[in-house]
């Protein structure tokens, strides 16, 4: 069968081959996207990346925010016609937690204490601490309905079935390794039939090749394109090009455990001298948003956080930075010297070179050191650095996913060694707060404290880059970069 775009099929390019088909045993983005097309949980994500009703028609929580009740839709079936009800979900949760499953996403569900079926249509989920984002979490494929009846017969070979037995809008009909995966409509999905009969997923690990295939009409959607081609695409094909803020922050971590960066004044001085707009716009140049804080737009209010000095003219910022460094004991006769460490990448090198140049007017002497990623992050975990490239891409669109990284309890993962008991207390209060508005306010308070202490040097927020053909309708740009196939259709 043809794997090119057609009147009844959409061709999507992913940036790598599928690594696995069992939703509880995968972690890479390409596999998770294909799993989300095939398997549905109590909730699912819509085209805007928001959690909406899935196998559960509605849900509610009590005042404590710890006890959630999900009411399932009636007469649910897998694609092979096997019926299932609420009793499936405690078994799914047990399988997810079982050592033999080795589920990469297991830790994401660590806040869940118990999953209990009250009867065939009602499910209770008990949490250790309140979590308003639970509906979004439950849309993760790791807690989707999978055919345990088939798994009990076939073991790990259940994913070899064609078509696969699924609970979502599509089912895998064909998979040719390193060529394409063909998904066809699940005739027993509870909802109206997905608008497009067939979805083709093609792996393209080279984004330039993906861009060329897309522009030649060989694909409808490309999950990425080269950063170096962004401006050309914006000029030539602005209606096809999507560069959208993402759930990721790019920053450098100060090692606050040892001099010189155990001194807040030094960290603040260097931060004040950085031209973030120039780094985001000229050095990177793919539409990134400059960052003075940790939380991407939309996670902590309408506007990302920024300190008052962010709006000062450059000379005023440099003057204030010099005063801070002099107060800390550094000037032209006694310059601040340290090493900027980064992992091998042209982008990281360009940023590191730009930072060193921006600090030269302060009589700062910064040298560069690069290594491949595994060595780089091993050094960060061992705290063997002064200033090092880091960053965070969130698993879920929640402020705590970013902020918990920097608490003392995170141990080796808290690369900067940031240790502020007040920050930890505010964050703990936020996590325990069931009221969404109060919780959000506390999260903002925690971020404000983090920015004031500056254990990390925020530079910009990540963006996702996609190409979408004019014939595709239903695509909605969103911060989670979620675009389920069931939300897409071909224009008449």
Short mmCIF file of C-alpha atoms in Angstrom, two decimals:
data_model
loop_
_atom_site.label_atom_id
_atom_site.label_comp_id
_atom_site.label_asym_id
_atom_site.label_seq_id
_atom_site.Cartn_x
_atom_site.Cartn_y
_atom_site.Cartn_z
CA UNK A 1 0.00 0.00 0.00
CA UNK A 2 1.08 3.57 -0.69
CA UNK A 3 2.62 5.49 2.22
CA UNK A 4 2.35 8.95 0.63
CA UNK A 5 -0.23 11.61 1.51
CA UNK A 6 -3.63 10.83 0.03
CA UNK A 7 -7.30 11.76 0.25
CA UNK A 8 -7.85 9.33 3.16
CA UNK A 9 -4.49 9.33 4.93
CA UNK A 10 -2.21 11.78 6.73
CA UNK A 11 1.55 11.21 6.67
CA UNK A 12 3.42 12.35 9.80
CA UNK A 13 7.23 12.45 10.09
CA UNK A 14 8.67 11.67 13.51
CA UNK A 15 12.30 12.35 14.42
CA UNK A 16 13.15 8.71 15.19
CA UNK A 17 11.95 5.15 14.77
CA UNK A 18 9.44 3.69 17.23
CA UNK A 19 11.36 2.00 20.09
CA UNK A 20 8.46 -0.10 21.40
CA UNK A 21 4.70 -0.60 21.31
CA UNK A 22 3.85 -1.41 24.95
CA UNK A 23 2.73 1.95 26.44
CA UNK A 24 4.08 1.04 29.88
CA UNK A 25 7.56 0.20 28.58
CA UNK A 26 8.45 3.22 26.44
CA UNK A 27 9.82 6.68 27.16
CA UNK A 28 10.94 8.17 23.84
CA UNK A 29 8.74 10.79 22.21
CA UNK A 30 8.23 8.99 18.89
CA UNK A 31 6.93 5.84 20.59
CA UNK A 32 4.73 7.83 23.00
CA UNK A 33 3.07 9.70 20.12
CA UNK A 34 2.17 6.47 18.35
CA UNK A 35 0.99 4.98 21.67
CA UNK A 36 -1.25 8.01 22.33
CA UNK A 37 -2.91 7.44 18.95
CA UNK A 38 -3.72 3.85 19.92
CA UNK A 39 -4.37 3.76 23.65
CA UNK A 40 -6.69 5.91 25.74
CA UNK A 41 -6.80 6.39 29.50
CA UNK A 42 -9.36 7.86 31.86
CA UNK A 43 -8.50 11.16 30.21
CA UNK A 44 -6.94 12.10 26.89
CA UNK A 45 -5.30 15.24 25.53
CA UNK A 46 -7.09 17.38 22.97
CA UNK A 47 -5.59 19.44 20.16
CA UNK A 48 -4.75 22.27 22.57
CA UNK A 49 -2.81 19.89 24.83
CA UNK A 50 -5.49 20.02 27.56
CA UNK A 51 -6.83 17.00 29.45
CA UNK A 52 -10.41 16.16 28.51
CA UNK A 53 -12.74 13.24 29.14
CA UNK A 54 -11.45 9.95 27.77
CA UNK A 55 -12.64 6.56 28.99
CA UNK A 56 -14.01 8.44 32.00
CA UNK A 57 -16.93 10.70 31.10
CA UNK A 58 -16.31 12.97 34.12
CA UNK A 59 -14.53 13.19 37.48
CA UNK A 60 -14.57 15.06 40.78
CA UNK A 61 -12.33 15.55 43.79
CA UNK A 62 -13.04 16.27 47.46
CA UNK A 63 -11.96 19.39 49.39
CA UNK A 64 -8.64 17.85 50.41
CA UNK A 65 -7.64 17.31 46.78
CA UNK A 66 -6.47 13.83 47.78
CA UNK A 67 -9.43 11.70 46.74
CA UNK A 68 -10.64 11.62 43.14
CA UNK A 69 -13.64 9.79 41.69
CA UNK A 70 -13.77 8.94 37.98
CA UNK A 71 -17.02 7.84 36.35
CA UNK A 72 -16.43 5.62 33.33
CA UNK A 73 -18.39 5.59 30.10
CA UNK A 74 -20.74 2.63 29.69
CA UNK A 75 -20.09 -0.41 27.48
CA UNK A 76 -16.37 0.16 26.87
CA UNK A 77 -14.61 -2.32 24.58
CA UNK A 78 -11.16 -3.04 23.25
CA UNK A 79 -10.81 -3.19 19.48
CA UNK A 80 -11.21 -7.00 19.52
CA UNK A 81 -14.64 -6.64 21.13
CA UNK A 82 -13.57 -7.60 24.67
CA UNK A 83 -15.50 -5.53 27.22
CA UNK A 84 -13.79 -3.83 30.16
CA UNK A 85 -14.82 -1.64 33.09
CA UNK A 86 -13.35 0.14 36.12
CA UNK A 87 -11.82 -3.10 37.46
CA UNK A 88 -9.17 -2.90 34.70
CA UNK A 89 -7.46 0.18 36.15
CA UNK A 90 -6.21 -1.18 39.51
CA UNK A 91 -4.61 -4.02 37.52
CA UNK A 92 -3.02 -1.53 35.11
CA UNK A 93 -1.60 0.43 38.03
CA UNK A 94 -0.19 -2.74 39.61
CA UNK A 95 1.46 -3.71 36.31
CA UNK A 96 2.92 -0.20 35.97
CA UNK A 97 4.49 -0.48 39.45
CA UNK A 98 5.70 -4.08 39.09
CA UNK A 99 9.53 -4.41 38.94
CA UNK A 100 9.21 -6.78 36.00
CA UNK A 101 7.53 -4.12 33.88
CA UNK A 102 10.49 -1.74 34.35
CA UNK A 103 8.22 1.16 33.42
CA UNK A 104 10.25 4.33 32.65
CA UNK A 105 7.26 6.50 33.62
CA UNK A 106 6.70 4.77 36.98
CA UNK A 107 8.08 7.70 39.02
CA UNK A 108 5.62 10.10 37.37
CA UNK A 109 2.82 8.26 39.19
CA UNK A 110 4.57 8.16 42.57
CA UNK A 111 2.00 10.50 44.15
CA UNK A 112 -0.77 7.91 43.66
CA UNK A 113 -1.35 5.82 46.80
CA UNK A 114 -4.19 3.63 45.62
CA UNK A 115 -6.44 2.89 42.64
CA UNK A 116 -9.70 1.15 43.55
CA UNK A 117 -12.76 0.14 41.54
CA UNK A 118 -15.92 0.93 43.56
CA UNK A 119 -18.02 -0.90 40.98
CA UNK A 120 -17.90 -1.42 37.24
CA UNK A 121 -18.42 2.26 36.45
CA UNK A 122 -16.62 4.11 39.28
CA UNK A 123 -12.97 4.38 40.15
CA UNK A 124 -11.31 5.96 43.21
CA UNK A 125 -7.77 7.33 43.06
CA UNK A 126 -6.09 8.38 46.33
CA UNK A 127 -3.09 10.73 46.35
CA UNK A 128 -0.34 11.42 48.85
CA UNK A 129 -0.57 15.17 48.14
CA UNK A 130 -3.04 17.31 46.16
CA UNK A 131 -2.44 17.43 42.42
CA UNK A 132 -4.72 19.57 40.23
CA UNK A 133 -2.81 18.22 37.21
CA UNK A 134 -3.90 14.62 37.84
CA UNK A 135 -6.21 14.60 34.78
CA UNK A 136 -3.24 15.57 32.57
CA UNK A 137 -1.08 12.90 34.19
CA UNK A 138 -3.71 10.21 33.59
CA UNK A 139 -3.65 11.02 29.86
CA UNK A 140 -0.09 9.62 29.73
CA UNK A 141 -0.03 6.37 27.70
CA UNK A 142 1.52 4.52 30.66
CA UNK A 143 -1.87 4.58 32.42
CA UNK A 144 -3.97 3.99 29.31
CA UNK A 145 -6.20 0.93 28.95
CA UNK A 146 -4.17 -1.94 27.49
CA UNK A 147 -5.53 -5.46 26.81
CA UNK A 148 -4.47 -7.38 29.91
CA UNK A 149 -6.63 -10.28 28.71
CA UNK A 150 -4.40 -10.62 25.64
CA UNK A 151 -1.19 -9.95 27.59
CA UNK A 152 -2.04 -12.81 29.99
CA UNK A 153 -2.13 -15.15 26.96
CA UNK A 154 0.69 -13.85 24.79
CA UNK A 155 3.05 -12.11 27.24
CA UNK A 156 5.32 -9.56 25.57
CA UNK A 157 4.31 -10.95 22.15
CA UNK A 158 0.94 -9.17 22.40
CA UNK A 159 2.43 -6.20 20.54
CA UNK A 160 3.07 -8.48 17.52
CA UNK A 161 -0.66 -8.78 16.81
CA UNK A 162 -1.80 -7.09 13.59
CA UNK A 163 -3.97 -5.26 14.04
CA UNK A 164 -2.98 -4.57 17.63
CA UNK A 165 -5.67 -4.74 20.29
CA UNK A 166 -6.18 -1.16 21.43
CA UNK A 167 -8.49 1.17 23.36
CA UNK A 168 -7.95 4.43 21.44
CA UNK A 169 -8.94 5.93 18.10
CA UNK A 170 -6.41 4.03 15.95
CA UNK A 171 -4.84 0.57 15.82
CA UNK A 172 -1.54 -0.51 14.28
CA UNK A 173 -2.18 -2.46 11.07
CA UNK A 174 1.37 -2.57 9.68
CA UNK A 175 4.89 -1.72 10.84
CA UNK A 176 7.83 -1.82 8.45
CA UNK A 177 10.96 -1.10 10.48
CA UNK A 178 12.73 2.11 9.42
CA UNK A 179 10.05 2.71 6.80
CA UNK A 180 6.61 3.43 8.24
CA UNK A 181 3.87 2.45 10.67
CA UNK A 182 0.29 2.37 9.36
CA UNK A 183 -2.53 3.12 11.80
CA UNK A 184 -6.15 2.49 10.87
CA UNK A 185 -9.36 3.46 12.64
CA UNK A 186 -10.41 1.38 15.66
CA UNK A 187 -13.99 0.35 14.74
CA UNK A 188 -14.93 -0.11 18.42
CA UNK A 189 -13.62 3.17 19.82
CA UNK A 190 -16.26 4.68 22.13
CA UNK A 191 -16.20 8.07 20.39
CA UNK A 192 -17.19 9.07 16.87
CA UNK A 193 -14.84 7.58 14.30
CA UNK A 194 -11.57 9.50 13.98
CA UNK A 195 -11.93 11.98 11.08
CA UNK A 196 -9.02 10.56 9.04
CA UNK A 197 -9.19 6.84 8.14
CA UNK A 198 -5.41 6.22 8.05
CA UNK A 199 -2.38 7.74 9.77
CA UNK A 200 1.14 6.96 8.50
CA UNK A 201 4.08 7.58 10.84
CA UNK A 202 7.48 7.74 9.11
CA UNK A 203 10.78 7.95 11.01
CA UNK A 204 13.18 10.67 9.79
CA UNK A 205 16.18 11.15 12.07
CA UNK A 206 17.65 13.82 9.77
CA UNK A 207 15.54 16.98 10.05
CA UNK A 208 16.92 18.41 6.79
CA UNK A 209 15.79 15.31 4.89
CA UNK A 210 12.42 15.55 6.65
CA UNK A 211 12.06 19.18 5.58
CA UNK A 212 12.89 18.32 1.97
CA UNK A 213 10.41 15.42 1.90
CA UNK A 214 7.71 17.66 3.36
CA UNK A 215 8.32 20.50 0.91
CA UNK A 216 8.24 18.04 -2.01
CA UNK A 217 4.75 16.91 -0.94
CA UNK A 218 5.87 13.56 0.49
CA UNK A 219 4.50 14.26 3.98
CA UNK A 220 1.80 16.33 5.67
CA UNK A 221 3.54 17.06 8.98
CA UNK A 222 7.23 17.20 9.96
CA UNK A 223 7.99 17.08 13.70
CA UNK A 224 11.14 19.19 13.29
CA UNK A 225 13.27 21.16 10.84
CA UNK A 226 16.87 22.43 11.06
CA UNK A 227 17.35 25.56 13.16
CA UNK A 228 19.60 26.90 10.40
CA UNK A 229 16.63 26.90 7.98
CA UNK A 230 14.21 28.70 10.30
CA UNK A 231 14.56 32.17 8.81
CA UNK A 232 14.42 30.83 5.23
CA UNK A 233 11.24 28.90 6.03
CA UNK A 234 9.71 31.93 7.77
CA UNK A 235 10.40 34.01 4.65
CA UNK A 236 9.42 31.45 2.00
CA UNK A 237 6.72 29.38 3.73
CA UNK A 238 5.35 31.35 6.70
CA UNK A 239 1.97 29.61 6.46
CA UNK A 240 3.59 26.17 6.85
CA UNK A 241 6.12 26.98 9.57
CA UNK A 242 5.31 26.67 13.28
CA UNK A 243 7.81 27.82 15.94
CA UNK A 244 6.05 27.61 19.29
CA UNK A 245 7.09 28.08 22.97
CA UNK A 246 7.62 24.74 24.66
CA UNK A 247 7.70 23.31 28.20
CA UNK A 248 11.44 23.75 28.46
CA UNK A 249 13.90 26.19 30.02
CA UNK A 250 17.50 26.60 28.84
CA UNK A 251 19.89 27.75 31.53
CA UNK A 252 23.39 27.41 32.94
CA UNK A 253 23.84 26.16 36.50
CA UNK A 254 26.19 27.87 38.97
CA UNK A 255 27.96 25.57 41.42
CA UNK A 256 26.81 27.36 44.59
CA UNK A 257 28.74 24.99 46.88
CA UNK A 258 32.17 26.54 46.29
CA UNK A 259 33.74 29.94 45.40
CA UNK A 260 33.23 32.05 43.43
CA UNK A 261 29.57 31.11 42.96
CA UNK A 262 28.74 30.49 46.61
CA UNK A 263 28.38 34.30 46.65
CA UNK A 264 24.97 35.49 45.44
CA UNK A 265 26.42 38.89 44.47
CA UNK A 266 28.69 37.25 41.90
CA UNK A 267 25.86 35.21 40.40
CA UNK A 268 23.60 38.25 40.20
CA UNK A 269 26.31 40.41 38.62
CA UNK A 270 26.90 37.92 35.80
CA UNK A 271 23.18 37.55 35.21
CA UNK A 272 22.69 41.31 34.94
CA UNK A 273 25.35 41.55 32.21
CA UNK A 274 23.74 38.97 29.91
CA UNK A 275 21.90 40.18 26.80
CA UNK A 276 19.18 37.54 26.64
CA UNK A 277 17.30 39.05 23.70
CA UNK A 278 20.48 38.93 21.63
CA UNK A 279 21.20 35.30 22.57
CA UNK A 280 17.65 34.18 21.81
CA UNK A 281 17.27 36.28 18.67
CA UNK A 282 20.73 36.23 17.06
CA UNK A 283 22.71 33.36 18.56
CA UNK A 284 19.85 30.84 18.44
CA UNK A 285 17.44 32.55 16.04
CA UNK A 286 14.51 30.13 15.91
CA UNK A 287 11.95 32.21 17.78
CA UNK A 288 12.98 31.42 21.35
CA UNK A 289 11.62 33.66 24.11
CA UNK A 290 14.27 35.26 26.36
CA UNK A 291 14.06 34.03 29.96
CA UNK A 292 14.83 35.70 33.28
CA UNK A 293 12.97 33.06 35.27
CA UNK A 294 12.44 29.31 35.18
CA UNK A 295 8.77 28.88 34.28
CA UNK A 296 7.76 29.08 30.60
CA UNK A 297 4.92 31.40 29.53
CA UNK A 298 1.56 30.20 30.78
CA UNK A 299 2.82 28.15 33.72
CA UNK A 300 3.07 30.94 36.28
CA UNK A 301 0.61 33.52 35.08
CA UNK A 302 0.10 35.48 31.90
CA UNK A 303 3.70 36.72 31.65
CA UNK A 304 6.99 34.98 32.52
CA UNK A 305 8.71 36.35 35.62
CA UNK A 306 11.43 38.97 35.21
CA UNK A 307 13.38 41.03 37.78
CA UNK A 308 13.13 44.82 37.81
CA UNK A 309 16.67 45.25 36.42
CA UNK A 310 15.74 43.33 33.26
CA UNK A 311 14.37 46.57 31.79
CA UNK A 312 17.39 48.73 32.64
CA UNK A 313 19.66 49.99 29.82
CA UNK A 314 22.79 47.88 29.34
CA UNK A 315 25.16 50.49 30.78
CA UNK A 316 23.11 50.78 33.96
CA UNK A 317 23.13 46.99 34.35
CA UNK A 318 26.89 46.80 33.76
CA UNK A 319 27.47 49.56 36.31
CA UNK A 320 25.41 47.69 38.92
CA UNK A 321 27.18 44.43 38.05
CA UNK A 322 30.64 46.01 38.50
CA UNK A 323 29.62 47.32 41.92
CA UNK A 324 28.42 43.85 42.96
CA UNK A 325 31.67 42.20 41.77
CA UNK A 326 33.81 44.84 43.49
CA UNK A 327 31.83 44.25 46.69
CA UNK A 328 32.65 40.54 46.30
CA UNK A 329 36.36 41.29 45.82
CA UNK A 330 36.74 41.19 42.03
CA UNK A 331 37.95 43.98 39.71
CA UNK A 332 40.47 44.56 36.90
CA UNK A 333 43.42 44.00 39.25
CA UNK A 334 41.81 40.88 40.71
CA UNK A 335 39.66 39.46 37.91
CA UNK A 336 36.98 36.83 38.32
CA UNK A 337 38.18 33.64 36.58
CA UNK A 338 36.19 30.45 35.99
CA UNK A 339 35.39 27.80 33.40
CA UNK A 340 32.15 27.54 31.38
CA UNK A 341 31.38 23.89 30.83
CA UNK A 342 29.02 22.68 28.09
CA UNK A 343 28.18 19.48 26.24
CA UNK A 344 29.17 19.12 22.59
CA UNK A 345 26.80 21.04 20.34
CA UNK A 346 27.27 24.01 18.03
CA UNK A 347 24.36 25.74 19.78
CA UNK A 348 25.82 25.31 23.28
CA UNK A 349 29.25 26.48 22.08
CA UNK A 350 27.79 29.63 20.49
CA UNK A 351 25.94 30.46 23.72
CA UNK A 352 29.04 29.87 25.86
CA UNK A 353 31.17 32.10 23.57
CA UNK A 354 28.50 34.80 23.71
CA UNK A 355 28.37 34.70 27.53
CA UNK A 356 32.16 34.98 27.83
CA UNK A 357 32.14 38.00 25.48
CA UNK A 358 29.31 39.71 27.38
CA UNK A 359 31.26 39.41 30.64
CA UNK A 360 34.53 40.85 29.30
CA UNK A 361 33.54 44.48 30.12
CA UNK A 362 33.40 43.36 33.77
CA UNK A 363 37.04 42.16 33.63
CA UNK A 364 35.73 38.58 33.87
CA UNK A 365 37.95 35.89 32.33
CA UNK A 366 35.82 32.89 31.38
CA UNK A 367 37.41 29.91 29.62
CA UNK A 368 35.46 27.23 27.72
CA UNK A 369 35.41 23.45 28.22
CA UNK A 370 33.24 21.06 26.27
CA UNK A 371 32.67 17.30 26.49
CA UNK A 372 30.14 14.83 25.13
CA UNK A 373 26.78 14.68 26.90
CA UNK A 374 27.32 11.60 29.09
CA UNK A 375 30.57 12.97 30.54
CA UNK A 376 29.10 16.45 30.89
CA UNK A 377 26.10 15.41 32.96
CA UNK A 378 28.16 12.94 35.02
CA UNK A 379 30.37 15.90 35.99
CA UNK A 380 27.27 17.91 36.95
CA UNK A 381 26.01 15.08 39.18
CA UNK A 382 29.44 14.90 40.84
CA UNK A 383 29.43 18.72 41.20
CA UNK A 384 32.71 19.02 39.27
CA UNK A 385 32.12 22.36 37.56
CA UNK A 386 31.89 26.11 38.15
CA UNK A 387 29.29 27.13 35.56
CA UNK A 388 27.70 24.49 33.34
CA UNK A 389 25.10 24.27 30.62
CA UNK A 390 21.89 22.71 31.87
CA UNK A 391 18.13 23.10 31.42
CA UNK A 392 14.87 21.29 31.95
CA UNK A 393 12.09 19.93 29.74
CA UNK A 394 9.00 19.08 31.77
CA UNK A 395 7.08 15.81 31.74
CA UNK A 396 3.84 17.67 32.54
CA UNK A 397 2.65 21.28 32.13
CA UNK A 398 2.95 22.10 35.84
CA UNK A 399 5.15 24.65 37.70
CA UNK A 400 6.30 22.04 40.23
CA UNK A 401 7.84 19.96 37.46
CA UNK A 402 10.39 22.77 37.04
CA UNK A 403 10.69 23.98 40.63
CA UNK A 404 11.18 20.65 42.43
CA UNK A 405 14.44 20.14 40.52
CA UNK A 406 16.05 22.87 42.63
CA UNK A 407 15.07 21.77 46.13
CA UNK A 408 17.66 20.27 48.49
CA UNK A 409 15.86 16.92 48.53
CA UNK A 410 16.64 16.45 44.84
CA UNK A 411 20.22 15.57 45.78
CA UNK A 412 22.61 15.03 42.87
CA UNK A 413 19.90 16.14 40.41
CA UNK A 414 19.99 19.60 41.99
CA UNK A 415 23.08 20.46 39.95
CA UNK A 416 23.60 23.94 41.39
CA UNK A 417 23.46 22.69 44.98
CA UNK A 418 20.86 25.37 45.74
CA UNK A 419 20.01 25.13 49.44
CA UNK A 420 17.41 27.59 50.66
CA UNK A 421 15.16 26.20 53.43
CA UNK A 422 12.65 29.03 52.84
CA UNK A 423 12.34 28.06 49.16
CA UNK A 424 11.84 24.42 50.13
CA UNK A 425 9.16 25.39 52.67
CA UNK A 426 7.19 27.54 50.22
CA UNK A 427 7.38 24.80 47.61
CA UNK A 428 6.21 22.20 50.13
CA UNK A 429 3.25 24.45 51.03
CA UNK A 430 2.42 24.80 47.33
CA UNK A 431 2.49 21.03 46.80
CA UNK A 432 0.18 20.50 49.80
CA UNK A 433 -2.30 23.23 48.75
CA UNK A 434 -5.49 21.85 47.14
CA UNK A 435 -6.86 25.25 46.06
CA UNK A 436 -5.54 25.88 42.50
CA UNK A 437 -5.34 29.68 42.83
CA UNK A 438 -3.47 29.56 46.17
CA UNK A 439 -1.24 26.80 44.83
CA UNK A 440 -0.36 28.92 41.79
CA UNK A 441 0.41 31.93 43.98
CA UNK A 442 2.79 29.87 46.13
CA UNK A 443 4.49 28.49 43.02
CA UNK A 444 5.04 32.05 41.79
CA UNK A 445 6.44 32.98 45.21
CA UNK A 446 8.89 30.07 45.03
CA UNK A 447 10.03 31.09 41.55
CA UNK A 448 10.54 34.69 42.71
CA UNK A 449 12.81 33.44 45.50
CA UNK A 450 14.75 31.30 43.05
CA UNK A 451 15.28 34.22 40.66
CA UNK A 452 16.43 36.45 43.51
CA UNK A 453 19.02 33.86 44.62
CA UNK A 454 20.05 33.07 41.01
CA UNK A 455 21.47 29.52 41.47
CA UNK A 456 20.89 29.09 37.74
CA UNK A 457 21.30 31.55 34.88
CA UNK A 458 18.10 31.40 32.76
CA UNK A 459 18.63 32.38 29.12
CA UNK A 460 15.62 31.36 27.04
CA UNK A 461 12.63 29.06 26.75
CA UNK A 462 12.71 26.27 24.23
CA UNK A 463 10.52 26.24 21.16
CA UNK A 464 9.24 23.38 19.07
CA UNK A 465 9.60 23.53 15.30
CA UNK A 466 7.04 21.90 13.01
CA UNK A 467 5.92 22.02 9.41
CA UNK A 468 2.22 21.51 8.66
CA UNK A 469 0.72 21.28 5.17
CA UNK A 470 -2.12 23.60 4.13
CA UNK A 471 -4.40 20.62 3.55
CA UNK A 472 -4.33 19.69 7.25
CA UNK A 473 -7.00 21.13 9.56
CA UNK A 474 -7.23 20.81 13.35
CA UNK A 475 -3.60 21.61 14.18
CA UNK A 476 -3.39 23.85 17.28
CA UNK A 477 -0.07 25.28 18.45
CA UNK A 478 0.37 24.58 22.18
CA UNK A 479 3.06 24.66 24.85
CA UNK A 480 3.02 20.86 25.33
CA UNK A 481 3.56 20.20 21.60
CA UNK A 482 0.71 17.67 21.69
CA UNK A 483 -1.10 17.01 18.41
CA UNK A 484 -3.10 13.75 18.62
CA UNK A 485 -3.99 12.29 15.24
CA UNK A 486 -7.66 12.02 16.18
CA UNK A 487 -7.81 15.86 16.23
CA UNK A 488 -6.45 16.23 12.68
CA UNK A 489 -8.37 16.05 9.44
CA UNK A 490 -7.89 16.63 5.73
CA UNK A 491 -9.52 19.75 4.34
CA UNK A 492 -12.14 19.08 1.64
#
